[in-house]
Amino acid sequence: MTVSREEFRDAMARLGAAVNVVTSAGPAGRGGFTASAVCSVTDDPPTLLVCLNRSSSGNALFKANGVLCVNTLAAGQRPISDAFAGLGGLAGEQRFSFGDWTTLATGAPVLDSAVVSFDCRIADVVEKGTHSVFFAEIQAIRQGQPGRALIWYGRGYHPVGHDALA
């Protein structure tokens, strides 16, 4: 039995995932993209995997810089997600006009208002089908204020979690 691309994509639409803006900075410049294909790999050493389309203009930038930061978005941050997804025609440095940005250990941009940010060095890259899979070892973590997060489910944005307790 063969699973078609359409069948796979329809099934994946039922798998909710956090909305993240993944950023990088270094010799190749500063850039970022919106991703839901992010997950933990191991806690020893603390490692995430991040998937990026091989045809993306940012693919070479991330490989050349060797660092990335996964910034998990809060429920009200859809405009940031849209900007880093390329909606509205923004590219490169223009995307960083949304939000306030700092750095931690690696120099990759960290969104001040993210739910959580994972600052990482890229330890390995595996090319699989249409995507590069980055294995990113976490160098620093910054946890934001408690509250609702933004997920992608059913081909749309949805808030999840609870409001911060007063």
mmCIF file of C-alpha atoms in Angstrom:
data_model
loop_
_atom_site.group_PDB
_atom_site.id
_atom_site.type_symbol
_atom_site.label_atom_id
_atom_site.label_comp_id
_atom_site.label_asym_id
_atom_site.label_seq_id
_atom_site.Cartn_x
_atom_site.Cartn_y
_atom_site.Cartn_z
ATOM 1 C CA MET A 1 0.000 0.000 0.000
ATOM 2 C CA THR A 2 1.348 3.417 -0.958
ATOM 3 C CA VAL A 3 0.394 6.587 0.891
ATOM 4 C CA SER A 4 -0.111 9.542 -1.424
ATOM 5 C CA ARG A 5 1.308 12.985 -0.722
ATOM 6 C CA GLU A 6 -2.230 14.371 -0.365
ATOM 7 C CA GLU A 7 -3.290 11.630 2.061
ATOM 8 C CA PHE A 8 -0.181 12.239 4.159
ATOM 9 C CA ARG A 9 -0.736 16.022 4.219
ATOM 10 C CA ASP A 10 -4.412 15.599 5.168
ATOM 11 C CA ALA A 11 -3.456 13.266 8.017
ATOM 12 C CA MET A 12 -0.715 15.633 9.243
ATOM 13 C CA ALA A 13 -3.285 18.449 9.405
ATOM 14 C CA ARG A 14 -4.767 16.505 12.351
ATOM 15 C CA LEU A 15 -1.484 16.574 14.269
ATOM 16 C CA GLY A 16 -1.391 19.802 16.246
ATOM 17 C CA ALA A 17 1.996 21.433 16.707
ATOM 18 C CA ALA A 18 3.449 24.505 18.359
ATOM 19 C CA VAL A 19 4.095 27.451 16.052
ATOM 20 C CA ASN A 20 7.743 28.472 16.208
ATOM 21 C CA VAL A 21 9.848 31.149 14.600
ATOM 22 C CA VAL A 22 13.300 29.696 14.004
ATOM 23 C CA THR A 23 16.063 32.275 13.630
ATOM 24 C CA SER A 24 19.764 32.390 12.873
ATOM 25 C CA ALA A 25 22.559 34.952 12.696
ATOM 26 C CA GLY A 26 26.210 34.775 11.786
ATOM 27 C CA PRO A 27 28.583 35.128 8.846
ATOM 28 C CA ALA A 28 25.794 34.388 6.322
ATOM 29 C CA GLY A 29 23.529 37.078 7.811
ATOM 30 C CA ARG A 30 20.354 37.060 9.833
ATOM 31 C CA GLY A 31 17.209 35.192 8.855
ATOM 32 C CA GLY A 32 14.320 33.126 10.050
ATOM 33 C CA PHE A 33 11.265 31.084 9.150
ATOM 34 C CA THR A 34 8.034 29.806 10.700
ATOM 35 C CA ALA A 35 8.013 26.113 11.569
ATOM 36 C CA SER A 36 5.779 23.573 13.223
ATOM 37 C CA ALA A 37 8.185 20.705 12.445
ATOM 38 C CA VAL A 38 10.163 20.984 15.693
ATOM 39 C CA CYS A 39 10.469 18.369 18.439
ATOM 40 C CA SER A 40 12.702 17.156 21.236
ATOM 41 C CA VAL A 41 15.201 14.403 20.503
ATOM 42 C CA THR A 42 17.006 13.752 23.800
ATOM 43 C CA ASP A 43 17.788 15.421 27.107
ATOM 44 C CA ASP A 44 21.410 14.199 27.186
ATOM 45 C CA PRO A 45 22.661 16.296 25.544
ATOM 46 C CA PRO A 46 19.530 18.485 25.294
ATOM 47 C CA THR A 47 18.729 18.389 21.571
ATOM 48 C CA LEU A 48 15.892 19.449 19.280
ATOM 49 C CA LEU A 49 15.251 18.629 15.671
ATOM 50 C CA VAL A 50 14.070 21.299 13.256
ATOM 51 C CA CYS A 51 12.963 20.626 9.670
ATOM 52 C CA LEU A 52 13.483 23.179 6.894
ATOM 53 C CA ASN A 53 12.596 22.777 3.231
ATOM 54 C CA ARG A 54 15.754 22.274 1.186
ATOM 55 C CA SER A 55 14.478 24.696 -1.479
ATOM 56 C CA SER A 56 14.035 27.482 1.091
ATOM 57 C CA SER A 57 16.156 30.556 0.528
ATOM 58 C CA GLY A 58 17.174 30.369 4.191
ATOM 59 C CA ASN A 59 18.472 26.798 4.071
ATOM 60 C CA ALA A 60 22.037 27.759 3.127
ATOM 61 C CA LEU A 61 22.023 30.594 5.688
ATOM 62 C CA PHE A 62 21.251 28.229 8.577
ATOM 63 C CA LYS A 63 23.889 25.736 7.462
ATOM 64 C CA ALA A 64 26.536 28.441 7.069
ATOM 65 C CA ASN A 65 25.774 30.084 10.427
ATOM 66 C CA GLY A 66 25.663 26.798 12.333
ATOM 67 C CA VAL A 67 23.290 28.194 14.974
ATOM 68 C CA LEU A 68 19.552 28.580 15.427
ATOM 69 C CA CYS A 69 17.020 29.658 18.001
ATOM 70 C CA VAL A 70 13.562 28.094 18.262
ATOM 71 C CA ASN A 71 11.145 30.758 19.532
ATOM 72 C CA THR A 72 7.748 29.265 20.489
ATOM 73 C CA LEU A 73 4.985 31.799 19.893
ATOM 74 C CA ALA A 74 2.262 32.961 22.256
ATOM 75 C CA ALA A 75 -1.401 32.919 21.218
ATOM 76 C CA GLY A 76 -1.445 36.587 20.175
ATOM 77 C CA GLN A 77 1.651 36.389 17.989
ATOM 78 C CA ARG A 78 0.126 35.293 14.699
ATOM 79 C CA PRO A 79 1.451 38.437 12.919
ATOM 80 C CA ILE A 80 5.014 37.358 13.786
ATOM 81 C CA SER A 81 4.318 33.868 12.463
ATOM 82 C CA ASP A 82 2.871 35.287 9.250
ATOM 83 C CA ALA A 83 5.839 37.634 8.753
ATOM 84 C CA PHE A 84 8.387 34.815 9.120
ATOM 85 C CA ALA A 85 6.265 32.595 6.858
ATOM 86 C CA GLY A 86 6.799 35.193 4.125
ATOM 87 C CA LEU A 87 3.210 36.411 4.053
ATOM 88 C CA GLY A 88 2.940 40.063 3.114
ATOM 89 C CA GLY A 89 6.098 39.889 1.014
ATOM 90 C CA LEU A 90 8.542 40.436 3.866
ATOM 91 C CA ALA A 91 11.959 38.847 3.474
ATOM 92 C CA GLY A 92 15.223 38.644 5.376
ATOM 93 C CA GLU A 93 15.882 41.452 7.803
ATOM 94 C CA GLN A 94 12.402 42.996 7.272
ATOM 95 C CA ARG A 95 10.833 40.130 9.205
ATOM 96 C CA PHE A 96 12.614 41.224 12.380
ATOM 97 C CA SER A 97 10.566 44.445 12.441
ATOM 98 C CA PHE A 98 7.924 42.328 14.230
ATOM 99 C CA GLY A 99 8.776 41.915 17.907
ATOM 100 C CA ASP A 100 11.759 42.824 20.063
ATOM 101 C CA TRP A 101 14.884 40.710 19.652
ATOM 102 C CA THR A 102 17.936 39.978 21.802
ATOM 103 C CA THR A 103 20.504 37.165 21.929
ATOM 104 C CA LEU A 104 21.664 34.528 24.388
ATOM 105 C CA ALA A 105 24.698 32.224 23.974
ATOM 106 C CA THR A 106 24.975 31.666 20.207
ATOM 107 C CA GLY A 107 24.055 35.071 18.821
ATOM 108 C CA ALA A 108 20.913 33.751 17.104
ATOM 109 C CA PRO A 109 17.965 36.175 17.495
ATOM 110 C CA VAL A 110 15.766 35.493 20.537
ATOM 111 C CA LEU A 111 12.203 36.844 20.580
ATOM 112 C CA ASP A 112 11.749 38.658 23.900
ATOM 113 C CA SER A 113 8.034 37.803 24.112
ATOM 114 C CA ALA A 114 8.261 34.110 23.132
ATOM 115 C CA VAL A 115 6.659 31.476 25.365
ATOM 116 C CA VAL A 116 10.083 29.796 25.415
ATOM 117 C CA SER A 117 13.267 30.149 23.358
ATOM 118 C CA PHE A 118 15.846 27.422 22.749
ATOM 119 C CA ASP A 119 19.217 28.820 21.659
ATOM 120 C CA CYS A 120 21.134 26.087 19.813
ATOM 121 C CA ARG A 121 24.232 25.069 17.889
ATOM 122 C CA ILE A 122 23.547 22.848 14.880
ATOM 123 C CA ALA A 123 25.314 19.554 15.616
ATOM 124 C CA ASP A 124 24.254 17.589 12.530
ATOM 125 C CA VAL A 125 22.164 17.933 9.375
ATOM 126 C CA VAL A 126 20.411 15.024 7.642
ATOM 127 C CA GLU A 127 18.928 15.492 4.169
ATOM 128 C CA LYS A 128 15.658 13.570 3.871
ATOM 129 C CA GLY A 129 13.350 13.973 0.885
ATOM 130 C CA THR A 130 12.408 17.630 0.456
ATOM 131 C CA HIS A 131 13.809 18.734 3.846
ATOM 132 C CA SER A 132 16.978 19.289 5.820
ATOM 133 C CA VAL A 133 16.675 17.980 9.369
ATOM 134 C CA PHE A 134 18.793 20.008 11.799
ATOM 135 C CA PHE A 135 19.837 18.333 15.037
ATOM 136 C CA ALA A 136 20.346 21.314 17.320
ATOM 137 C CA GLU A 137 22.074 21.058 20.705
ATOM 138 C CA ILE A 138 20.617 23.537 23.185
ATOM 139 C CA GLN A 139 23.097 26.040 24.614
ATOM 140 C CA ALA A 140 20.640 28.253 26.534
ATOM 141 C CA ILE A 141 16.915 28.441 27.307
ATOM 142 C CA ARG A 142 14.803 31.457 28.156
ATOM 143 C CA GLN A 143 11.273 30.884 29.448
ATOM 144 C CA GLY A 144 8.758 33.643 28.878
ATOM 145 C CA GLN A 145 5.699 34.602 30.831
ATOM 146 C CA PRO A 146 3.119 31.860 31.429
ATOM 147 C CA GLY A 147 0.074 32.012 29.206
ATOM 148 C CA ARG A 148 -1.530 30.647 26.091
ATOM 149 C CA ALA A 149 0.551 29.347 23.192
ATOM 150 C CA LEU A 150 -0.145 29.270 19.453
ATOM 151 C CA ILE A 151 -0.586 25.954 17.658
ATOM 152 C CA TRP A 152 -1.146 24.966 14.048
ATOM 153 C CA TYR A 153 -3.968 22.429 13.647
ATOM 154 C CA GLY A 154 -6.369 21.684 10.799
ATOM 155 C CA ARG A 155 -4.471 24.112 8.542
ATOM 156 C CA GLY A 156 -5.152 27.016 10.892
ATOM 157 C CA TYR A 157 -3.941 28.834 14.004
ATOM 158 C CA HIS A 158 -5.450 28.078 17.419
ATOM 159 C CA PRO A 159 -4.675 29.191 20.987
ATOM 160 C CA VAL A 160 -3.917 26.452 23.513
ATOM 161 C CA GLY A 161 -3.278 26.393 27.236
ATOM 162 C CA HIS A 162 -4.548 28.690 29.915
ATOM 163 C CA ASP A 163 -4.198 32.359 30.695
ATOM 164 C CA ALA A 164 -1.557 33.269 33.242
ATOM 165 C CA LEU A 165 -2.880 33.328 36.772
ATOM 166 C CA ALA A 166 -2.954 36.747 38.347
#
